[in-house]
Short mmCIF file of C-alpha atoms and ligand atoms in Angstrom, two decimals:
data_model
loop_
_atom_site.label_atom_id
_atom_site.label_comp_id
_atom_site.label_asym_id
_atom_site.label_seq_id
_atom_site.Cartn_x
_atom_site.Cartn_y
_atom_site.Cartn_z
CA UNK D 1 -4.43 -1.13 1.73
CA UNK D 2 -4.43 -2.90 -1.61
CA UNK D 3 -1.60 -2.54 -4.05
CA UNK D 4 -2.24 -2.28 -7.76
CA UNK D 5 -1.12 -5.20 -9.90
CA UNK D 6 1.95 -3.43 -11.26
CA UNK D 7 3.01 -2.40 -7.75
CA UNK D 8 2.46 -5.90 -6.42
CA UNK D 9 4.54 -7.31 -9.26
CA UNK D 10 7.41 -5.00 -8.37
CA UNK D 11 7.49 -6.71 -5.00
CA UNK D 12 7.32 -10.16 -6.57
CA UNK D 13 10.25 -9.31 -8.83
CA UNK D 14 12.19 -7.95 -5.90
CA UNK D 15 11.98 -11.29 -4.09
CA UNK D 16 12.82 -13.24 -7.24
CA UNK D 17 9.44 -14.36 -8.55
CA UNK D 18 9.33 -14.24 -12.33
CA UNK D 19 6.91 -11.66 -13.83
CA UNK D 20 6.31 -10.57 -17.42
CA UNK D 21 7.93 -7.33 -18.58
CA UNK D 22 5.40 -4.56 -18.39
CA UNK D 23 4.79 -0.87 -18.58
CA UNK D 24 2.07 1.35 -17.19
CA UNK D 25 0.20 3.48 -19.74
CA UNK D 26 -2.20 6.32 -19.03
CA UNK D 27 -3.38 6.88 -22.58
CA UNK D 28 -4.05 4.80 -25.70
CA UNK D 29 -1.00 6.47 -27.28
CA UNK D 30 1.23 5.29 -24.46
CA UNK D 31 -0.17 1.78 -24.76
CA UNK D 32 0.45 1.82 -28.50
CA UNK D 33 4.03 2.91 -27.95
CA UNK D 34 4.56 0.18 -25.38
CA UNK D 35 3.28 -2.42 -27.84
CA UNK D 36 5.58 -1.07 -30.55
CA UNK D 37 8.51 -1.83 -28.32
CA UNK D 38 7.23 -5.02 -26.69
CA UNK D 39 5.35 -6.87 -29.42
CA UNK D 40 2.05 -8.59 -28.55
CA UNK D 41 0.81 -7.38 -25.19
CA UNK D 42 -1.99 -7.95 -22.76
CA UNK D 43 -3.58 -4.65 -21.71
CA UNK D 44 -4.82 -4.73 -18.11
CA UNK D 45 -6.89 -2.26 -16.08
CA UNK D 46 -5.03 -1.07 -12.96
CA UNK D 47 -7.70 -1.06 -10.31
CA UNK D 48 -7.35 -2.53 -6.83
CA UNK D 49 -9.89 -5.25 -7.32
CA UNK D 50 -10.08 -8.67 -8.91
CA UNK D 51 -12.47 -9.89 -11.56
CA UNK D 52 -11.08 -7.48 -14.11
CA UNK D 53 -10.95 -10.13 -16.80
CA UNK D 54 -14.67 -10.84 -16.58
CA UNK D 55 -15.46 -7.13 -16.45
CA UNK D 56 -13.67 -6.45 -19.73
CA UNK D 57 -10.59 -5.01 -18.10
CA UNK D 58 -8.07 -7.44 -19.62
CA UNK D 59 -7.53 -7.53 -23.40
CA UNK D 60 -4.97 -9.14 -25.64
CA UNK D 61 -3.42 -7.02 -28.38
CA UNK D 62 -1.34 -8.49 -31.17
CA UNK D 63 -0.44 -5.17 -32.78
CA UNK D 64 0.23 -1.60 -31.58
CA UNK D 65 -3.06 -0.54 -33.18
CA UNK D 66 -4.89 -3.19 -31.18
CA UNK D 67 -3.11 -2.05 -28.01
CA UNK D 68 -4.30 1.49 -28.73
CA UNK D 69 -7.84 0.24 -29.18
CA UNK D 70 -7.68 -1.98 -26.09
CA UNK D 71 -6.43 0.85 -23.89
CA UNK D 72 -9.07 3.19 -25.33
CA UNK D 73 -11.71 0.61 -24.47
CA UNK D 74 -10.44 0.03 -20.92
CA UNK D 75 -9.30 3.47 -19.71
CA UNK D 76 -12.06 5.27 -17.90
CA UNK D 77 -14.49 2.38 -17.71
CA UNK D 78 -15.74 1.43 -14.28
CA UNK D 79 -14.88 -1.92 -12.72
CA UNK D 80 -16.75 -2.77 -9.54
CA UNK D 81 -16.94 0.90 -8.60
CA UNK D 82 -13.39 1.88 -9.60
CA UNK D 83 -12.84 3.93 -12.72
CA UNK D 84 -9.68 2.91 -14.52
CA UNK D 85 -6.92 5.57 -14.53
CA UNK D 86 -4.17 3.47 -16.10
CA UNK D 87 -3.45 0.17 -17.81
CA UNK D 88 -0.54 -2.21 -17.52
CA UNK D 89 0.81 -3.34 -20.88
CA UNK D 90 2.60 -6.61 -20.45
CA UNK D 91 4.30 -8.94 -22.88
CA UNK D 92 1.56 -11.43 -23.70
CA UNK D 93 2.00 -14.93 -22.36
CA UNK D 94 1.27 -18.11 -24.24
CA UNK D 95 -0.68 -19.74 -21.48
CA UNK D 96 -0.66 -23.51 -21.18
CA UNK D 97 -1.84 -23.74 -17.57
CA UNK D 98 -3.24 -21.40 -14.91
CA UNK D 99 -2.39 -22.20 -11.29
CA UNK D 100 -3.76 -20.48 -8.20
CA UNK D 101 -1.27 -19.66 -5.45
CA UNK D 102 -2.11 -17.56 -2.42
CA UNK D 103 -0.82 -16.79 1.06
CA UNK D 104 -3.40 -15.42 3.45
CA UNK D 105 -4.66 -15.54 7.00
CA UNK D 106 -6.71 -18.50 8.17
CA UNK D 107 -8.64 -16.97 11.04
CA UNK D 108 -10.14 -20.26 12.18
CA UNK D 109 -6.72 -21.81 12.53
CA UNK D 110 -5.12 -18.57 13.73
CA UNK D 111 -2.38 -19.14 11.24
CA UNK D 112 -1.13 -18.18 7.82
CA UNK D 113 -2.20 -20.54 5.09
CA UNK D 114 -0.70 -21.32 1.69
CA UNK D 115 -3.36 -22.18 -0.88
CA UNK D 116 -2.52 -23.99 -4.10
CA UNK D 117 -4.77 -25.19 -6.88
CA UNK D 118 -4.16 -26.48 -10.37
CA UNK D 119 -7.66 -25.28 -11.22
CA UNK D 120 -6.56 -21.63 -11.12
CA UNK D 121 -7.59 -18.68 -13.26
CA UNK D 122 -10.73 -16.62 -13.42
CA UNK D 123 -13.00 -19.40 -12.20
CA UNK D 124 -11.23 -19.91 -8.87
CA UNK D 125 -14.18 -18.56 -6.87
CA UNK D 126 -16.48 -21.14 -8.48
CA UNK D 127 -13.90 -23.81 -7.81
CA UNK D 128 -13.70 -22.77 -4.17
CA UNK D 129 -17.47 -22.85 -3.87
CA UNK D 130 -18.41 -25.94 -5.87
CA UNK D 131 -15.30 -28.11 -5.86
CA UNK D 132 -13.19 -27.11 -2.88
CA UNK D 133 -11.51 -30.52 -2.99
CA UNK D 134 -9.49 -29.19 -5.94
CA UNK D 135 -7.74 -26.79 -3.60
CA UNK D 136 -4.84 -27.85 -1.37
CA UNK D 137 -3.72 -25.99 1.75
CA UNK D 138 -0.68 -25.82 3.95
CA UNK D 139 -0.46 -24.16 7.36
CA UNK D 140 3.24 -23.51 7.84
CA UNK D 141 5.02 -22.90 11.09
CA UNK D 142 4.89 -19.11 11.49
CA UNK D 143 8.57 -18.80 12.34
CA UNK D 144 10.14 -21.43 10.11
CA UNK D 145 7.82 -20.74 7.16
CA UNK D 146 6.91 -23.39 4.62
CA UNK D 147 9.70 -25.95 4.30
CA UNK D 148 10.66 -27.40 0.90
CA UNK D 149 9.39 -30.86 1.81
CA UNK D 150 6.05 -29.40 2.90
CA UNK D 151 5.72 -27.47 -0.34
CA UNK D 152 6.49 -30.59 -2.36
CA UNK D 153 3.89 -32.46 -0.38
CA UNK D 154 1.39 -29.62 -0.92
CA UNK D 155 2.11 -29.71 -4.64
CA UNK D 156 1.55 -33.45 -4.80
CA UNK D 157 -1.76 -33.09 -2.97
CA UNK D 158 -2.84 -30.27 -5.28
CA UNK D 159 -1.93 -32.34 -8.34
CA UNK D 160 -3.76 -35.35 -7.01
CA UNK D 161 -6.80 -33.21 -6.28
CA UNK D 162 -7.28 -32.51 -9.98
CA UNK D 163 -6.36 -35.99 -11.12
CA UNK D 164 -2.88 -34.93 -12.16
CA UNK D 165 -1.66 -32.33 -14.65
CA UNK D 166 0.46 -33.02 -17.67
CA UNK D 167 1.49 -29.49 -18.56
CA UNK D 168 4.82 -29.98 -16.83
CA UNK D 169 6.45 -33.17 -15.56
CA UNK D 170 5.72 -33.73 -11.89
CA UNK D 171 9.38 -33.25 -11.00
CA UNK D 172 9.40 -29.84 -12.67
CA UNK D 173 6.32 -28.74 -10.71
CA UNK D 174 7.94 -29.85 -7.48
CA UNK D 175 11.15 -28.01 -8.29
CA UNK D 176 9.47 -24.84 -9.62
CA UNK D 177 6.95 -24.34 -6.85
CA UNK D 178 9.28 -24.61 -3.87
CA UNK D 179 11.07 -21.27 -4.36
CA UNK D 180 7.93 -19.45 -5.53
CA UNK D 181 5.96 -20.50 -2.45
CA UNK D 182 8.84 -19.73 -0.11
CA UNK D 183 9.39 -16.29 -1.61
CA UNK D 184 5.71 -15.43 -1.62
CA UNK D 185 5.40 -16.46 2.02
CA UNK D 186 8.49 -14.47 2.99
CA UNK D 187 7.07 -11.46 1.15
CA UNK D 188 3.75 -11.74 2.94
CA UNK D 189 5.58 -11.71 6.27
CA UNK D 190 7.77 -8.78 5.31
CA UNK D 191 4.83 -6.69 4.09
CA UNK D 192 2.42 -7.73 6.86
CA UNK D 193 0.16 -8.74 4.02
CA UNK D 194 -3.25 -10.15 4.73
CA UNK D 195 -3.18 -11.48 1.18
CA UNK D 196 -0.45 -12.24 -1.35
CA UNK D 197 -1.95 -13.92 -4.35
CA UNK D 198 -0.79 -15.00 -7.79
CA UNK D 199 -3.75 -16.00 -9.94
CA UNK D 200 -2.91 -17.14 -12.46
CA UNK D 201 0.57 -18.43 -11.86
CA UNK D 202 1.08 -19.25 -15.50
CA UNK D 203 2.87 -22.16 -17.09
CA UNK D 204 3.68 -21.02 -20.62
CA UNK D 205 3.71 -23.24 -23.67
CA UNK D 206 7.49 -23.20 -23.48
CA UNK D 207 7.36 -24.42 -19.88
CA UNK D 208 8.20 -21.20 -18.05
CA UNK D 209 6.49 -20.57 -14.70
CA UNK D 210 5.59 -16.88 -14.37
CA UNK D 211 3.17 -14.66 -12.44
CA UNK D 212 0.29 -13.63 -14.72
CA UNK D 213 -1.40 -11.56 -12.05
CA UNK D 214 -0.56 -10.35 -8.55
CA UNK D 215 -2.64 -9.12 -5.69
CA UNK D 216 -1.24 -7.82 -2.40
CA UNK D 217 -3.24 -6.44 0.50
CA UNK D 218 -1.45 -4.91 3.48
CA UNK D 219 -3.07 -5.37 6.87
CA UNK D 220 -4.45 -1.95 7.74
CA UNK D 221 -3.28 -2.35 11.32
CA UNK D 222 0.28 -2.73 10.09
CA UNK D 223 0.35 0.22 7.71
CA UNK D 224 2.27 2.27 10.25
CA UNK D 225 5.13 -0.19 9.78
CA UNK D 226 5.17 0.49 6.06
CA UNK D 227 5.51 4.23 5.75
CA UNK D 228 7.51 3.79 2.55
CA UNK D 229 4.71 1.87 0.96
CA UNK D 230 2.08 4.37 2.03
CA UNK D 231 4.25 7.19 0.72
CA UNK D 232 4.97 5.35 -2.50
CA UNK D 233 1.28 4.94 -3.14
CA UNK D 234 0.50 8.49 -2.12
CA UNK D 235 -2.77 9.51 -0.54
CA UNK D 236 -4.70 9.37 -3.81
CA UNK D 237 -3.58 5.90 -4.70
CA UNK D 238 -4.26 4.56 -1.26
CA UNK D 239 -7.61 6.30 -1.18
CA UNK D 240 -8.42 4.57 -4.42
CA UNK D 241 -7.10 1.32 -3.12
CA UNK D 242 -8.90 1.09 0.16
CA UNK D 243 -12.02 2.93 -0.94
CA UNK D 244 -11.43 5.18 2.04
CA UNK D 245 -8.81 7.79 2.78
CA UNK D 246 -6.05 5.62 4.17
CA UNK D 247 -4.53 8.52 6.13
CA UNK D 248 -7.81 9.05 7.92
CA UNK D 249 -8.10 5.33 8.54
CA UNK D 250 -4.62 5.35 10.01
CA UNK D 251 -5.37 8.42 12.14
CA UNK D 252 -8.47 6.77 13.51
CA UNK D 253 -6.45 3.72 14.40
CA UNK D 254 -4.08 5.97 16.31
CA UNK D 255 -6.99 7.63 18.06
CA UNK D 256 -6.30 11.04 16.53
CA UNK D 257 -8.91 13.56 15.45
CA UNK D 258 -7.77 14.06 11.89
CA UNK D 259 -9.25 15.11 8.58
CA UNK D 260 -7.21 14.87 5.41
CA UNK D 261 -7.53 18.03 3.31
CA UNK D 262 -4.90 17.51 0.64
CA UNK D 263 -2.77 20.68 0.85
CA UNK D 264 0.88 21.05 1.80
CA UNK D 265 0.89 22.64 5.27
CA UNK D 266 0.53 20.06 8.01
CA UNK D 267 -1.41 21.51 10.93
CA UNK D 268 -1.52 20.54 14.58
CA UNK D 269 -3.53 22.47 17.14
CA UNK D 270 -5.36 21.94 20.37
CA UNK D 271 -9.08 22.45 20.23
CA UNK D 272 -11.28 22.28 17.13
CA UNK D 273 -11.89 26.05 17.07
CA UNK D 274 -8.22 26.89 17.20
CA UNK D 275 -7.44 24.39 14.45
CA UNK D 276 -10.18 25.87 12.23
CA UNK D 277 -8.76 29.29 12.88
CA UNK D 278 -5.30 28.00 11.98
CA UNK D 279 -6.60 26.63 8.67
CA UNK D 280 -8.02 30.07 7.89
CA UNK D 281 -4.75 31.79 8.73
CA UNK D 282 -2.77 29.47 6.47
CA UNK D 283 -5.24 30.08 3.67
CA UNK D 284 -5.09 33.84 4.22
CA UNK D 285 -1.35 33.74 3.84
CA UNK D 286 -1.53 31.88 0.56
CA UNK D 287 -0.95 28.35 1.80
CA UNK D 288 -3.07 25.20 1.64
CA UNK D 289 -3.74 23.05 4.67
CA UNK D 290 -2.85 19.39 4.41
CA UNK D 291 -5.13 18.42 7.25
CA UNK D 292 -7.11 19.21 10.32
CA UNK D 293 -5.55 17.64 13.40
CA UNK D 294 -6.82 18.41 16.89
CA UNK D 295 -4.75 17.01 19.73
CA UNK D 296 -7.39 18.17 22.20
CA UNK D 297 -7.01 19.54 25.67
CA UNK D 298 -4.34 18.37 28.05
CA UNK D 299 -2.29 16.62 25.37
CA UNK D 300 0.89 15.00 26.61
CA UNK D 301 4.24 14.88 24.87
CA UNK D 302 3.48 11.42 23.48
CA UNK D 303 0.31 12.63 21.74
CA UNK D 304 2.18 15.53 20.18
CA UNK D 305 4.73 13.08 18.88
CA UNK D 306 2.00 10.81 17.51
CA UNK D 307 0.42 13.78 15.78
CA UNK D 308 3.65 14.81 14.10
CA UNK D 309 4.31 11.24 13.06
CA UNK D 310 0.84 11.11 11.55
CA UNK D 311 1.44 14.23 9.44
CA UNK D 312 4.65 12.78 8.07
CA UNK D 313 2.72 9.84 6.61
CA UNK D 314 1.25 12.30 4.13
CA UNK D 315 3.74 12.77 1.28
CA UNK D 316 2.06 16.06 0.31
CA UNK D 317 3.10 17.68 3.60
CA UNK D 318 5.96 20.09 2.97
CA UNK D 319 6.01 21.84 6.32
CA UNK D 320 4.32 21.75 9.71
CA UNK D 321 2.58 24.48 11.67
CA UNK D 322 1.90 23.73 15.33
CA UNK D 323 -0.49 26.14 17.01
CA UNK D 324 -0.99 25.67 20.74
CA UNK D 325 -3.09 27.73 23.10
CA UNK D 326 -2.12 26.53 26.53
CA UNK D 327 -4.88 25.96 29.06
CA UNK D 328 -4.95 22.49 30.42
CA UNK D 329 -2.48 21.78 27.63
CA UNK D 330 0.96 22.66 28.96
CA UNK D 331 3.53 24.36 26.78
CA UNK D 332 6.46 22.39 28.15
CA UNK D 333 4.71 19.07 27.42
CA UNK D 334 4.02 20.12 23.85
CA UNK D 335 7.62 21.31 23.43
CA UNK D 336 9.02 18.06 24.77
CA UNK D 337 6.80 16.06 22.42
CA UNK D 338 7.80 18.14 19.43
CA UNK D 339 11.50 17.93 20.17
CA UNK D 340 11.56 14.20 20.74
CA UNK D 341 9.38 13.63 17.68
CA UNK D 342 11.63 15.79 15.54
CA UNK D 343 14.72 13.94 16.73
CA UNK D 344 13.30 10.44 16.61
CA UNK D 345 11.51 10.81 13.31
CA UNK D 346 14.39 12.67 11.69
CA UNK D 347 12.08 15.51 10.67
CA UNK D 348 13.63 17.41 7.79
CA UNK D 349 10.64 19.60 6.94
CA UNK D 350 10.22 23.19 8.09
CA UNK D 351 8.52 23.35 11.48
CA UNK D 352 6.91 26.49 12.86
CA UNK D 353 5.47 26.66 16.36
CA UNK D 354 3.23 29.23 17.99
CA UNK D 355 2.62 28.72 21.65
CA UNK D 356 0.89 30.79 24.30
CA UNK D 357 -0.70 30.12 27.67
CA UNK D 358 0.15 27.68 30.44
CA UNK D 359 3.90 27.09 30.82
CA UNK D 360 4.53 29.13 27.72
CA UNK D 361 7.91 30.32 29.02
CA UNK D 362 9.16 26.84 29.80
CA UNK D 363 7.91 25.58 26.45
CA UNK D 364 9.53 28.37 24.49
CA UNK D 365 12.80 27.92 26.30
CA UNK D 366 12.87 24.20 25.57
CA UNK D 367 12.10 24.85 21.92
CA UNK D 368 14.77 27.51 21.60
CA UNK D 369 17.36 25.29 23.23
CA UNK D 370 16.46 22.66 20.67
CA UNK D 371 16.87 25.14 17.82
CA UNK D 372 13.18 25.73 17.10
CA UNK D 373 12.24 29.40 17.22
CA UNK D 374 8.64 29.86 18.26
CA UNK D 375 6.68 32.50 16.38
CA UNK D 376 5.32 35.47 18.27
CA UNK D 377 1.81 35.32 16.88
CA UNK D 378 -0.32 32.85 14.99
CA UNK D 379 -0.42 35.17 11.98
CA UNK D 380 3.35 35.45 11.98
CA UNK D 381 3.62 31.67 12.19
CA UNK D 382 1.25 31.25 9.26
CA UNK D 383 3.22 33.72 7.17
CA UNK D 384 6.46 32.02 8.09
CA UNK D 385 5.43 28.46 7.25
CA UNK D 386 3.98 29.48 3.89
CA UNK D 387 7.20 31.35 3.16
CA UNK D 388 9.40 28.42 4.22
CA UNK D 389 7.51 25.99 2.04
CA UNK D 390 7.96 28.39 -0.86
CA UNK D 391 6.16 28.83 -4.11
CA UNK D 392 6.85 25.24 -5.12
CA UNK D 393 4.99 23.63 -2.28
CA UNK D 394 2.62 26.37 -1.24
CA UNK D 395 0.12 25.83 -4.05
P1 LIG G 1 -8.32 -10.65 -12.95
O1 LIG G 1 -9.49 -11.10 -13.76
O2 LIG G 1 -8.57 -9.30 -12.33
O3 LIG G 1 -7.89 -11.65 -11.93
O4 LIG G 1 -7.12 -10.43 -13.98
P2 LIG G 1 -5.97 -11.43 -14.46
O5 LIG G 1 -4.71 -10.69 -14.56
O6 LIG G 1 -5.93 -12.66 -13.65
O7 LIG G 1 -6.42 -11.78 -15.93
C1 LIG G 1 -7.59 -12.53 -16.19
C2 LIG G 1 -7.34 -13.61 -17.24
O8 LIG G 1 -6.83 -13.04 -18.42
C3 LIG G 1 -6.29 -14.63 -16.82
O9 LIG G 1 -6.82 -15.62 -16.00
C4 LIG G 1 -5.84 -15.15 -18.16
O10 LIG G 1 -6.69 -16.19 -18.59
C5 LIG G 1 -6.01 -13.96 -19.08
N1 LIG G 1 -4.68 -13.36 -19.30
C6 LIG G 1 -4.03 -12.52 -18.50
N2 LIG G 1 -2.82 -12.22 -19.02
C7 LIG G 1 -2.71 -12.91 -20.15
C8 LIG G 1 -1.71 -13.03 -21.14
O11 LIG G 1 -0.63 -12.45 -21.09
N3 LIG G 1 -1.97 -13.86 -22.19
C9 LIG G 1 -3.15 -14.52 -22.29
N4 LIG G 1 -3.36 -15.32 -23.34
N5 LIG G 1 -4.12 -14.41 -21.38
C10 LIG G 1 -3.92 -13.62 -20.33
MN1 LIG G 2 -6.28 -12.78 -11.52
#
């Protein structure tokens, strides 16, 4: 999952890395208004991919009229397959120097690596390819993280690699980079990021060190540890960011048979036919299904819990309808899974269960003891969940 620049910068700010003031605009008018309040701005396409500058997605605007024009020129264009839905208007920087700073995974060394280069900016790929000696690296201890002395040493190596840099005195570089590197590394650990990158880390003409760009990619295998982030992005944003529906990606990782449909009623059933039938029932009763999720035959409590947890990753889900036809799937297992999931996940959404078949009585009893009233029929359950979600969420 890739965060957009403005989202990534929120995280940088949170850990104390300086970023320019900015505002997201979805229309030329909004960009114009932002420029009226902020003065000269840089207008930047918000797409989850680099190389925006070269693709015409980054434009300087001295006046509100120019900001309007820049946003009009950028919004809706396509950059490497992503059409641009919004722009970030940021106070323009007077750039004296562009530094590359990144924290990523070095698979060969099986370690995180901090990468620093004083030949940063849009040409960093060319630098990496044709003059890799201009790039300095540090492989910090995974538990201790990069130590100040190591970062100073890295900085000296990076400076030496380009034959020195006069934009700031050496002592200032040493002092400025230590906290930035430490915070970026700490952030990458906290977010399970496969990449945290600032390119350019700008030195302004007045000597301020500030993040001109930010790129954060969360390791897909760790997304389950960052429910907040997934929710914050929403399914659309994360779909845009990963190029694939991130909920479906996550479901696949969990070994669940899941299709994201986009409505508000989360659905769990056993058997593809029953789930299809459940989708129809919800539709018939005026609801929209959030998903197709088949827990299959013989599902154990743990799978039921997994399934419920999966549905809760989708911020559009306003209620859950569980439809179980017991055969090899046992009602008491399903009930146990639901109850423990509800309690452990702190489920606060309406939950409606319809259960028939094997161990139906035991299952129903468990549910009732736990305060969940099973519906008598699937149709009744469908009516009930749509009603509970209400007009607001049913659409
Ligand atoms: P990317 O091309 O997707 O990596 O987008 P960046 O945010 O890195 O912007 C590309 C380039 O635009 C930077 O390397 C800078 O040279 C330039 N740029 C970005 N922001 C500013 C700014 O505020 N002022 C100036 N003068 N240039 C900027
Ligand atoms: Mn960049």
